[in-house]
Coordinates of C-alpha atoms and ligand atoms in Angstrom, one line a residue:
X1 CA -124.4 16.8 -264.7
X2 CA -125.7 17.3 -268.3
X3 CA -123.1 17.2 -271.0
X4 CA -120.6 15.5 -269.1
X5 CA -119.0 12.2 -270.0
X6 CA -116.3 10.8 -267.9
X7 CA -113.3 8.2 -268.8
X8 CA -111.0 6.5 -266.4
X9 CA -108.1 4.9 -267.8
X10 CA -107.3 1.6 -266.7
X11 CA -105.7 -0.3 -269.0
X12 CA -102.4 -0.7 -267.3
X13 CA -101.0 -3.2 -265.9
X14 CA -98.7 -1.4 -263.2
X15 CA -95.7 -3.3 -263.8
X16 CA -93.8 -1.7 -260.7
X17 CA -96.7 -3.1 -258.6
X18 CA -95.0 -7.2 -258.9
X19 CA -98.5 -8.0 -258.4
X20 CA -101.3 -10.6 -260.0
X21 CA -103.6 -8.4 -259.9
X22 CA -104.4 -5.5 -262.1
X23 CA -103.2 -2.0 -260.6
X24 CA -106.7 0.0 -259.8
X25 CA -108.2 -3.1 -257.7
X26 CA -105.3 -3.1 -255.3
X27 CA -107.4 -1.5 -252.0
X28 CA -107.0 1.4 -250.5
X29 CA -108.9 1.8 -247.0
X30 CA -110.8 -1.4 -248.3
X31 CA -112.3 -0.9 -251.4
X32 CA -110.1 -0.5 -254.7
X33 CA -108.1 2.5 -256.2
X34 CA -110.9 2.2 -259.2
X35 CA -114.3 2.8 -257.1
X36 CA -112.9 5.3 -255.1
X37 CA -112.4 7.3 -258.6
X38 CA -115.4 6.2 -259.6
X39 CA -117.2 7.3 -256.6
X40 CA -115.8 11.0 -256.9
X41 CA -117.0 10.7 -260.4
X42 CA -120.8 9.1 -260.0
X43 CA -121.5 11.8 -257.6
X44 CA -121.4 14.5 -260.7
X45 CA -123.6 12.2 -262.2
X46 CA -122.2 12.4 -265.7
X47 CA -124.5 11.4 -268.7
X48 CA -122.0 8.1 -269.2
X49 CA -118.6 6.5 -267.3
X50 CA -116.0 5.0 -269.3
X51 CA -113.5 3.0 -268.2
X52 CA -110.4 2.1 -270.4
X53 CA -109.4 -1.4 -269.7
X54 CA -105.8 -3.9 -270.9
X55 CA -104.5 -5.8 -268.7
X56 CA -106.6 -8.3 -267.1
X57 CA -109.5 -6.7 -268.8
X58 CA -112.4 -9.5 -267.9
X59 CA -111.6 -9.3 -263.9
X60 CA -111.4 -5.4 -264.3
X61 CA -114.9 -5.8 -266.5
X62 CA -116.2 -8.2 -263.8
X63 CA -115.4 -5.6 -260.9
X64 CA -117.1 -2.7 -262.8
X65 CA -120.1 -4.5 -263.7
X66 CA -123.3 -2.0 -264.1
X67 CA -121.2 1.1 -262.9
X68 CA -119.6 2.1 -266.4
X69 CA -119.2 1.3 -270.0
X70 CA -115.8 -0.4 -270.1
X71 CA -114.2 -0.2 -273.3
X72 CA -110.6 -2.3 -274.7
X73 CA -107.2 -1.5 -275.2
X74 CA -106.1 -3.6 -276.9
X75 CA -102.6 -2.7 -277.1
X76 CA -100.8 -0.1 -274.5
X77 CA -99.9 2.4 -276.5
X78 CA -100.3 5.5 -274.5
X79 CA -102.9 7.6 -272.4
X80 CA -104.2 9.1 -275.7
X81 CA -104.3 5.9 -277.7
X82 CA -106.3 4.8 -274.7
X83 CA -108.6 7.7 -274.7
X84 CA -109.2 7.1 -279.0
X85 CA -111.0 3.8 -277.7
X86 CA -113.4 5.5 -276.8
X87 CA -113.9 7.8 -279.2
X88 CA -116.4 6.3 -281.4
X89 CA -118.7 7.1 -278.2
X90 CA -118.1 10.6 -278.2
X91 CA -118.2 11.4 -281.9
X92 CA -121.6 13.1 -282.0
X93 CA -121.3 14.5 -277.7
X94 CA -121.6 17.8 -277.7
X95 CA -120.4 18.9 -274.2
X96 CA -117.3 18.2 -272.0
X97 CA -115.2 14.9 -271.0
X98 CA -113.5 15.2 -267.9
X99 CA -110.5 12.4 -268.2
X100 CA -108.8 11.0 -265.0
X101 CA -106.5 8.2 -264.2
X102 CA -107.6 5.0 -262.5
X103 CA -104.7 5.4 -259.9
X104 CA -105.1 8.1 -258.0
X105 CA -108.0 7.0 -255.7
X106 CA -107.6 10.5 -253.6
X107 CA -109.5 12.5 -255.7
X108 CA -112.0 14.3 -254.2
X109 CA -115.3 15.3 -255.7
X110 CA -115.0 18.8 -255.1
X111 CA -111.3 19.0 -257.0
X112 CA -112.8 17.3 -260.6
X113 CA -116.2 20.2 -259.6
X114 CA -113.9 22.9 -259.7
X115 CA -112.0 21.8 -263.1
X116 CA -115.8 21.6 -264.5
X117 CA -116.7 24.9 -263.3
X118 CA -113.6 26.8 -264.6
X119 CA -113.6 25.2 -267.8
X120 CA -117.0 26.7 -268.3
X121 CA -116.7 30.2 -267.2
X122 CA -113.4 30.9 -268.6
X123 CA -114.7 29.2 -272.0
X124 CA -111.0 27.2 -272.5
X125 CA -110.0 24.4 -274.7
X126 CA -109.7 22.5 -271.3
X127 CA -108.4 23.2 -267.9
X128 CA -105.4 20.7 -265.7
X129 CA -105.1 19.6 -262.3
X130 CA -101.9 20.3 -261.5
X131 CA -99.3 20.5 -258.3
X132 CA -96.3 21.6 -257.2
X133 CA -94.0 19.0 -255.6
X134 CA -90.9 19.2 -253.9
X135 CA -89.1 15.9 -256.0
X136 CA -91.4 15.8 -259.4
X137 CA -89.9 12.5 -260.4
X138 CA -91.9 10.4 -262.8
X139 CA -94.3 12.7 -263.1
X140 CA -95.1 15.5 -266.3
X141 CA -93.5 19.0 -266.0
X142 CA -96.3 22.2 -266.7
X143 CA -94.7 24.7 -269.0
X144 CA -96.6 28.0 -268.9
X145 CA -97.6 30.3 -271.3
X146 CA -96.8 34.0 -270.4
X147 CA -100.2 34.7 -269.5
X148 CA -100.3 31.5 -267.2
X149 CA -102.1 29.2 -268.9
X150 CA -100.1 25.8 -269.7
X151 CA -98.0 25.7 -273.0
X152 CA -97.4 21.9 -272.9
X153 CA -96.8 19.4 -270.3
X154 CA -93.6 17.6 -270.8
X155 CA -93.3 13.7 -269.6
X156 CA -90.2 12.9 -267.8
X157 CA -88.5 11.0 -270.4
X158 CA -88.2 13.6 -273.0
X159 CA -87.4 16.6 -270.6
X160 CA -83.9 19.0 -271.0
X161 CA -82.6 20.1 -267.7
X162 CA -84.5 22.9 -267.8
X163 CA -88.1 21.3 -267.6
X164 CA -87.0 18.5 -265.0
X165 CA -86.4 21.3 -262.6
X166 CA -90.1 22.4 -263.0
X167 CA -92.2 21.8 -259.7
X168 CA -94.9 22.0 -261.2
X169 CA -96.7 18.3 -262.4
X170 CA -99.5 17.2 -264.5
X171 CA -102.1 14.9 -262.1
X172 CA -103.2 13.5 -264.9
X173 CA -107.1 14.8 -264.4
X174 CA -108.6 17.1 -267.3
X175 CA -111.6 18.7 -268.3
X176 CA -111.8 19.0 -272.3
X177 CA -114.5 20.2 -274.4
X178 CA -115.3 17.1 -276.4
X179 CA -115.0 18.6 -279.7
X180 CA -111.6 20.0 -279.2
X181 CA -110.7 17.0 -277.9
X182 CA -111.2 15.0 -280.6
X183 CA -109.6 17.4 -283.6
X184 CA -106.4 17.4 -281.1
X185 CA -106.4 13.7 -280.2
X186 CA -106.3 12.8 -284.6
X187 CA -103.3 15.1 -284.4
X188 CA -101.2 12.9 -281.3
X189 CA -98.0 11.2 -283.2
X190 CA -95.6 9.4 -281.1
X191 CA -92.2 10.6 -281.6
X192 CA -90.6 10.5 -278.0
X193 CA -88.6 8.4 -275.6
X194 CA -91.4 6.2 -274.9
X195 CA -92.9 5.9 -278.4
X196 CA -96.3 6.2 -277.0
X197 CA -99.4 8.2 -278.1
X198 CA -99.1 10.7 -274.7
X199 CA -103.2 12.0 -273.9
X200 CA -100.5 15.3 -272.5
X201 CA -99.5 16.0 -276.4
X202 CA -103.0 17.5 -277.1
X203 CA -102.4 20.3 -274.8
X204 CA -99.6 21.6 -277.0
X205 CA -101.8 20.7 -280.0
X206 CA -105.1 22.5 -278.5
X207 CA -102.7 25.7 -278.4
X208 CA -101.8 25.3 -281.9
X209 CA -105.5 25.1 -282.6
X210 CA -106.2 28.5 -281.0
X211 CA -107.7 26.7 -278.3
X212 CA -106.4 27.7 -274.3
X213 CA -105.6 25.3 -271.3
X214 CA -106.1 26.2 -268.1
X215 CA -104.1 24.7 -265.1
X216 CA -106.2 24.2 -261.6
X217 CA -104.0 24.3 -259.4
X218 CA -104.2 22.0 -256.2
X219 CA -102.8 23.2 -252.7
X220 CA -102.8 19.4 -251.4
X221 CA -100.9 17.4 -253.6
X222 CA -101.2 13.9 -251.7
X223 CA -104.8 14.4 -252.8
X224 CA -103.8 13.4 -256.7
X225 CA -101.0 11.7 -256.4
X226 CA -100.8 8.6 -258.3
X227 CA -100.3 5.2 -257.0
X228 CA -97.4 3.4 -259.0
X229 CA -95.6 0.8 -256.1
X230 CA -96.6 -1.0 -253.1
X231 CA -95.1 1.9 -251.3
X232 CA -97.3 4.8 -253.1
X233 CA -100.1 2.3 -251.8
X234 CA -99.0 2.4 -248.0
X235 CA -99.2 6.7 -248.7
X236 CA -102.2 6.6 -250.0
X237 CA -103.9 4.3 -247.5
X238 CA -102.1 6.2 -244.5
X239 CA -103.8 9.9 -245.8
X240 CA -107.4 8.1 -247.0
X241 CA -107.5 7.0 -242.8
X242 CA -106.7 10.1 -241.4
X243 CA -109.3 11.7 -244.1
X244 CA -111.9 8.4 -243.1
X245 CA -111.0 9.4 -239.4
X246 CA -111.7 13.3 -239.7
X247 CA -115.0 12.9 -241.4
X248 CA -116.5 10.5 -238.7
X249 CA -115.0 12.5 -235.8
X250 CA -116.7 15.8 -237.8
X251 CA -120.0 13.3 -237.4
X252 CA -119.5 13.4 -233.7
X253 CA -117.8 9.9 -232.9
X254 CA -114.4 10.5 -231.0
X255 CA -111.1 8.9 -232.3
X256 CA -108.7 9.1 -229.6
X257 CA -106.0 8.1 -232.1
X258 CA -106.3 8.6 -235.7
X259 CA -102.6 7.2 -235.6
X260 CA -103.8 3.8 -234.9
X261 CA -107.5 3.7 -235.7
X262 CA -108.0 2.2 -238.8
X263 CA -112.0 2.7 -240.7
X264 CA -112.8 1.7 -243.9
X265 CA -114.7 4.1 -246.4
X266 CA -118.3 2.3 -245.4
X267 CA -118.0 2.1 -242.2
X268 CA -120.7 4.1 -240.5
X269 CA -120.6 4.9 -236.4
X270 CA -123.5 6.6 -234.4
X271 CA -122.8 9.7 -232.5
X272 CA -121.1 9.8 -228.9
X273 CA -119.5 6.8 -229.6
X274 CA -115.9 6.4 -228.9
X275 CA -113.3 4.5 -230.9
X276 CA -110.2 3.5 -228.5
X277 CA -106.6 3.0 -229.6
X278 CA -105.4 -0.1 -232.1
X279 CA -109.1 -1.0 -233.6
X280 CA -109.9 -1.8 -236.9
X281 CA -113.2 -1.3 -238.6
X282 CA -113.2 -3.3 -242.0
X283 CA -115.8 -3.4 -245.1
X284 CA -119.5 -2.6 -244.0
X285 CA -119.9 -1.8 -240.2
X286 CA -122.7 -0.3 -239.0
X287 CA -122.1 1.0 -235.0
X288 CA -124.5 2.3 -233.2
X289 CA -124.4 5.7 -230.9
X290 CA -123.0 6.0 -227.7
X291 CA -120.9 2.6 -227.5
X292 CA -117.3 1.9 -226.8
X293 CA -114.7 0.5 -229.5
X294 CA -111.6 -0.9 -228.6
X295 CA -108.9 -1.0 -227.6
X296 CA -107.9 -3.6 -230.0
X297 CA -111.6 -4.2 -231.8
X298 CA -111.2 -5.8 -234.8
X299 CA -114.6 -5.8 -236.3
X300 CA -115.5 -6.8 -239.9
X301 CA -118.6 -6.2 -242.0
X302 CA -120.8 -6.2 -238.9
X303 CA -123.7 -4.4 -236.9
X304 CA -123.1 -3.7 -233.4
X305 CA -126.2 -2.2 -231.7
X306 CA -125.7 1.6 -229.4
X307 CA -123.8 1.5 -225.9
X308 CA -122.4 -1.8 -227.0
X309 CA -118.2 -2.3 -225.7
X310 CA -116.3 -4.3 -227.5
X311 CA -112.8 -4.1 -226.4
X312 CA -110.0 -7.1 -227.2
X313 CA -112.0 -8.6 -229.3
X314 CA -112.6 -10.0 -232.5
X315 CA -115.9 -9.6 -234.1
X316 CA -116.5 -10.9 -237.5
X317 CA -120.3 -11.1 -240.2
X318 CA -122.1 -10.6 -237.0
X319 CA -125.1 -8.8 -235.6
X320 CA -125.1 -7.5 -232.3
X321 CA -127.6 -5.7 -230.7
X322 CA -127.6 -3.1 -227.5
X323 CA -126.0 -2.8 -224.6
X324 CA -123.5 -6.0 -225.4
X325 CA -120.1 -6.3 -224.1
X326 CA -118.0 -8.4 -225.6
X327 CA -114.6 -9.1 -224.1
X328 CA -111.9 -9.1 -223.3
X329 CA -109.7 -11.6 -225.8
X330 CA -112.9 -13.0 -227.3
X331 CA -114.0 -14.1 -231.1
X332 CA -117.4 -13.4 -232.5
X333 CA -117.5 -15.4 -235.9
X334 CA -119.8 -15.6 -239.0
X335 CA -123.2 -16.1 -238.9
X336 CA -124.1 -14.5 -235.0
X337 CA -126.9 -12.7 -233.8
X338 CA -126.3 -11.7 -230.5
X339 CA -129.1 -10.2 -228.6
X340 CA -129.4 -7.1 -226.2
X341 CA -128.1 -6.6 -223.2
X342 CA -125.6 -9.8 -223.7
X343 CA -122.0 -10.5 -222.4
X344 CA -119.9 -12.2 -224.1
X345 CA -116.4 -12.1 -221.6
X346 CA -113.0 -13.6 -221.8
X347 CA -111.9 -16.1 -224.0
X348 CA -115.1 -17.1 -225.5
X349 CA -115.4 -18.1 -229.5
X350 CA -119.1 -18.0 -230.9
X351 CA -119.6 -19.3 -234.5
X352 CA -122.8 -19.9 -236.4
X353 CA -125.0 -19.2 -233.5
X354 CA -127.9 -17.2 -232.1
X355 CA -127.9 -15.6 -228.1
X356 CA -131.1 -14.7 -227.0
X357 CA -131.4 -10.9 -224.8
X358 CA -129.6 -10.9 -221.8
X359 CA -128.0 -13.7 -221.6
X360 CA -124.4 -14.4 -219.9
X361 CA -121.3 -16.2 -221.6
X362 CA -118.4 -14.9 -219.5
X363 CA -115.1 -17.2 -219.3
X364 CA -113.8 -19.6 -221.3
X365 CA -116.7 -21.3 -223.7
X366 CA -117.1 -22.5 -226.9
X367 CA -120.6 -21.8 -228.3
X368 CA -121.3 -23.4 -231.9
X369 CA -124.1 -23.3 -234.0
X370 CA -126.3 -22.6 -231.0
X371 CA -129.3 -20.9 -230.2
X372 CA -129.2 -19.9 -226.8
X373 CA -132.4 -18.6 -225.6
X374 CA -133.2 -15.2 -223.2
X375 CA -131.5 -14.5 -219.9
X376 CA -129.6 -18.3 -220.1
X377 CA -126.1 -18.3 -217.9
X378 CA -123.1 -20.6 -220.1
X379 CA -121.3 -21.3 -216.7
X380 CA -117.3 -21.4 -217.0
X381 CA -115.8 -23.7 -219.2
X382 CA -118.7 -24.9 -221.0
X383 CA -119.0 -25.6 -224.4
X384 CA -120.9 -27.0 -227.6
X385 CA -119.7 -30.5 -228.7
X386 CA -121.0 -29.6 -232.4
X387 CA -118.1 -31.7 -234.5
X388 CA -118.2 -35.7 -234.5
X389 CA -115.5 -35.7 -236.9
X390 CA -118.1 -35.4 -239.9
X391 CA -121.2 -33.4 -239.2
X392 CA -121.7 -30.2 -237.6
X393 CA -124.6 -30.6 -235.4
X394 CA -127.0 -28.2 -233.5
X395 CA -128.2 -27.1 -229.4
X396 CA -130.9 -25.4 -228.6
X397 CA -131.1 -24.1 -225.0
X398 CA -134.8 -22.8 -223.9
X399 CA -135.0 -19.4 -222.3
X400 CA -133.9 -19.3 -218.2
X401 CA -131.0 -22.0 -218.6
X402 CA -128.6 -22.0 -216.3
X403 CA -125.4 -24.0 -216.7
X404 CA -122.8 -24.9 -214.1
X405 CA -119.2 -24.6 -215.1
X406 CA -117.9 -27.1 -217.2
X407 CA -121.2 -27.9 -219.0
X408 CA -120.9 -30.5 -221.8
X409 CA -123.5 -29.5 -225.1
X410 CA -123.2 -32.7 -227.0
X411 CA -124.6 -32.2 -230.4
X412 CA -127.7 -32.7 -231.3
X413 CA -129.2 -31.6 -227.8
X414 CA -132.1 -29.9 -226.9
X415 CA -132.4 -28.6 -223.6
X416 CA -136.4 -27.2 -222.3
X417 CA -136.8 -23.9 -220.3
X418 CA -136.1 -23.2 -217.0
X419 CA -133.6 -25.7 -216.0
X420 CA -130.3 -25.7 -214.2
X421 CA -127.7 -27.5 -214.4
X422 CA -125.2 -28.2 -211.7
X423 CA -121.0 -28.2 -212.5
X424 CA -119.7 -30.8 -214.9
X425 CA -122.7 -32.1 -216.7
X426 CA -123.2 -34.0 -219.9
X427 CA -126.0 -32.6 -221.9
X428 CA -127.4 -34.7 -225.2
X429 CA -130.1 -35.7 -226.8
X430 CA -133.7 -34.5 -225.4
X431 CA -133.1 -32.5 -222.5
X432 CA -136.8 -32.5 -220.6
X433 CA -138.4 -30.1 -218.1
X434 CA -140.9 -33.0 -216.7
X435 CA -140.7 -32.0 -213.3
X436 CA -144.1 -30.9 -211.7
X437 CA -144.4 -27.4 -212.2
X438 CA -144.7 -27.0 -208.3
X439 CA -141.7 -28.4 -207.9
X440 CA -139.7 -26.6 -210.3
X441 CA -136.8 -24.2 -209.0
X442 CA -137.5 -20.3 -209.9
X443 CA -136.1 -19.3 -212.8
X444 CA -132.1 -18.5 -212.3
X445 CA -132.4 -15.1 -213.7
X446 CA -129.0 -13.2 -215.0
X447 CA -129.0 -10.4 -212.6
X448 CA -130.8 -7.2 -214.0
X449 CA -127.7 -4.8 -215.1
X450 CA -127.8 -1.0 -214.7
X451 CA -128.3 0.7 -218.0
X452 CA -125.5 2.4 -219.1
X453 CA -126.1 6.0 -218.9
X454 CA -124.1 8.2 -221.3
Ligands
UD1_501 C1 -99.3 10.0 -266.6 C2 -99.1 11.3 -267.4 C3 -98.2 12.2 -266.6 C4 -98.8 12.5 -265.3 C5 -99.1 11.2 -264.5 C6 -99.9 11.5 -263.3 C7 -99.2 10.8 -269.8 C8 -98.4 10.5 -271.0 N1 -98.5 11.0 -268.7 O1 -98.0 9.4 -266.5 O2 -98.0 13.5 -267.3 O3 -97.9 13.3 -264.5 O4 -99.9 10.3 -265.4 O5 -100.1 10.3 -262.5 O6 -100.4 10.7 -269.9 N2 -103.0 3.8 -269.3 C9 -103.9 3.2 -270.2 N3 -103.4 2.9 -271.4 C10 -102.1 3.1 -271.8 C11 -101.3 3.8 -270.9 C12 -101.8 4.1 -269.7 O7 -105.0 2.9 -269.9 O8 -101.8 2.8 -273.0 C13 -103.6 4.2 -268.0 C14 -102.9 3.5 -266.9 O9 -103.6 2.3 -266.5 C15 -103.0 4.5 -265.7 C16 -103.0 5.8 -266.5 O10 -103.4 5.6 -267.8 O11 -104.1 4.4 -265.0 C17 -101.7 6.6 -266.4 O12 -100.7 5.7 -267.0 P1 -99.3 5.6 -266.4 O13 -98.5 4.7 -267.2 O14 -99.3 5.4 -264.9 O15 -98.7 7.1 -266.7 P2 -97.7 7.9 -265.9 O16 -96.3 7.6 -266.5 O17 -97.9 7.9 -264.5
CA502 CA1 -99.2 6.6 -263.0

């Protein structure tokens, strides 16, 4: 949006958090409070993004990176004193500065649009998200003018009895023309309870100036609500799921319990899939169409190819392609590809390794830093001896293996195509096909499996 400068204050340290960290990059469905605000803000595209940062400034700075100008409080001494930072970026801005808080990740594009849009046609000083709640507490009362527009906004500290019992509460997210903003900001003193320069003085002061501020008023106030304690958190992250889970279900995936389905904001899920009870879809997932999820998937910054099940199951920095199952009570760990058409059954760990198409590990196997080839069967029980106690070492199995239960891989080993194995074999070294080729067995082939048909 031309003429549009944003700032973000985030220079607090949220004391009623306990925590080491600073407030805005405590998570909420995954990512912190301060991109989710800065996401509703990039997708205006404003001319410039400032963030206001204090406490634990550098890690704040670090997090940011590219995204926004961050600018230094030094010294917390109010929302408006925070604001003045970044003042000597605005001086010659002709156009509008819309002003939020870095701890109410719920905003919603649409809500700062709307604050924008009737700033502009009504031609006001500035317009207010505001709220009505049923307990107020902590937050600034909205005293109207007669003809509805907001008089002051009144912190709780310095409220008579009269103000407390106002409903009605700042959200902390303005709209300002700039040069407004900056004759009323020179006029902010700090005579009340808290002796802080409050950013809410200047609607008072605007008035004063002849200038008029408009309040927006929101029918959903969990949307801004600000995050101050561990509990405001758990809110927060309980509306953000069921607002995750609507959006993906309105993409045509199925939820069968929102209650207990848990997606992060980048998770992205094909159509006609279906997430079961009790799964858990963290940082940057990509699922295909048409699969099965859960119950109990707990799947982390992975890719899991269409009509893939993964039920019981732990599934971790992997890449799966199509049609896999993976298990019951199974582990998929960093650093797997896992081809089509694989199962992966019960009680089987994979770390660090590759499984070529079609290939078979159902019970009870350890597979480490592997690479399996195509339509190989890991009989029951076997397993990768890959640790001596200081190295990690490698197997390679050919395509068409077939091992017997109980298989022994002991690290380095290297077994050729097209063998088979009987039950309770010890594998090492240079495993070799020299058999004459008359003589060979037929390849044990993992039986061709129906397509799933959806
Ligand atoms: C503020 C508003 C209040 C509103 C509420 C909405 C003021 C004076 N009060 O109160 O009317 O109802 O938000 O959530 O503005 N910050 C700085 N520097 C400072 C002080 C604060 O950057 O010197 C930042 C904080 O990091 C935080 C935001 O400003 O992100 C709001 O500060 P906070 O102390 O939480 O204000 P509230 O008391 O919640
Ligand atoms: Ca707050």
């Amino acid at each position: 949006m031309k003429d549009l400068m944003a700032i973000i204050l985030a220079a607090g340290q949220g004391t009623r958090m306990y925590s080491g960290l600073p407030k805005v990059l405590h998570n909420v469905a995954g990512q912190p409070m301060l991109d989710h605000v800065l996401e509703a803000i990039e997708a205006l595209e404003p001319s410039k993004i400032f963030v206001v940062t204090g406490f634990m400034g550098d890690v704040v700075r670090d997090h940011v990176g590219k995204r926004a100008i961050c600018v230094t409080q030094e010294k917390r001494l109010g929302t408006a004193h925070a604001v003045k930072q970044v003042v000597p970026y605005l001086e010659n801005f002709d156009g509008e500065v819309l002003i939020t808080v870095g701890d109410a990740p719920l905003i919603r594009t649409e809500t700062l649009r709307e604050l924008i849009k009737r700033r502009r046609a009504h031609q006001v000083a500035a317009t207010v998200a505001t709220t009505e709640l049923e307990d107020p507490t902590g937050y600034g009362r909205i005293v109207r003018n007669r003809d509805a527009t907001v008089r002051k906004i009144v912190e709780e500290k310095d409220t008579n009895i009269y103000e407390a019992a106002i409903q009605e509460i700042n959200t902390g997210i303005y709209v300002f023309d700039n040069k407004q903003l900056l004759a009323a900001l020179r006029l902010v003193r700090n005579k009340n309870a808290q002796k802080e320069y409050y950013l809410t003085d200047t609607v008072e002061i605007l008035g004063r100036l002849g200038g008029e501020v408009e309040p927006v008023m929101g029918e959903d106030s969990t949307e801004t609500m600000g995050v101050n304690s561990r509990a405001e958190l758990a809110r927060a992250e309980a509306y953000l799921r069921h607002r995750i889970a609507l959006s993906v279900m309105e993409a045509g995936v199925t939820v069968i319990d929102p209650d207990t389905t848990y997606i992060d904001k980048q998770v992205r899920i094909g159509r006609d899939t279906v997430i079961h009870p009790f799964s858990v879809l963290k940082g940057r997932c990509e699922i295909g169409e048409g699969g099965d999820i859960g119950p109990h998937a707990h799947i982390t910054d992975s890719v899991i190819g269409p009509r893939s099940h993964t039920r019981f199951c732990c599934i971790d920095n992997a890449q799966l392609g199509a049609d896999v199952t993976v298990g019951p009570y199974s582990s998929i760990r960093p650093g797997c590809t896992i081809g089509d058409n694989v199962r992966v059954g019960t009680f089987v760990e994979v770390t660090r390794s590759e499984i070529g198409d079609n290939s078979d590990i159902l019970h009870l196997s350890y597979i480490g830093d592997a690479h399996i080839g195509e339509r190989c069967s890991i009989g029951t029980g076997s397993l990768t001896v890959n640790f001596d106690g200081k190295r990690k070492r490698e197997t390679t199995l050919g395509d068409d293996v077939f091992l017997g239960s109980k298989t022994s891989l002991v690290a380095p080993v290297t077994v050729d195509a097209d063998m088979r194995f009987p039950h309770n074999a010890v594998l090492t070294g240079d495993v070799k096909n020299d058999a004459p080729k008359s003589a060979k067995k037929a390849p044990v082939k993992a039986k061709a499996r129906p397509k799933k048909k959806k």
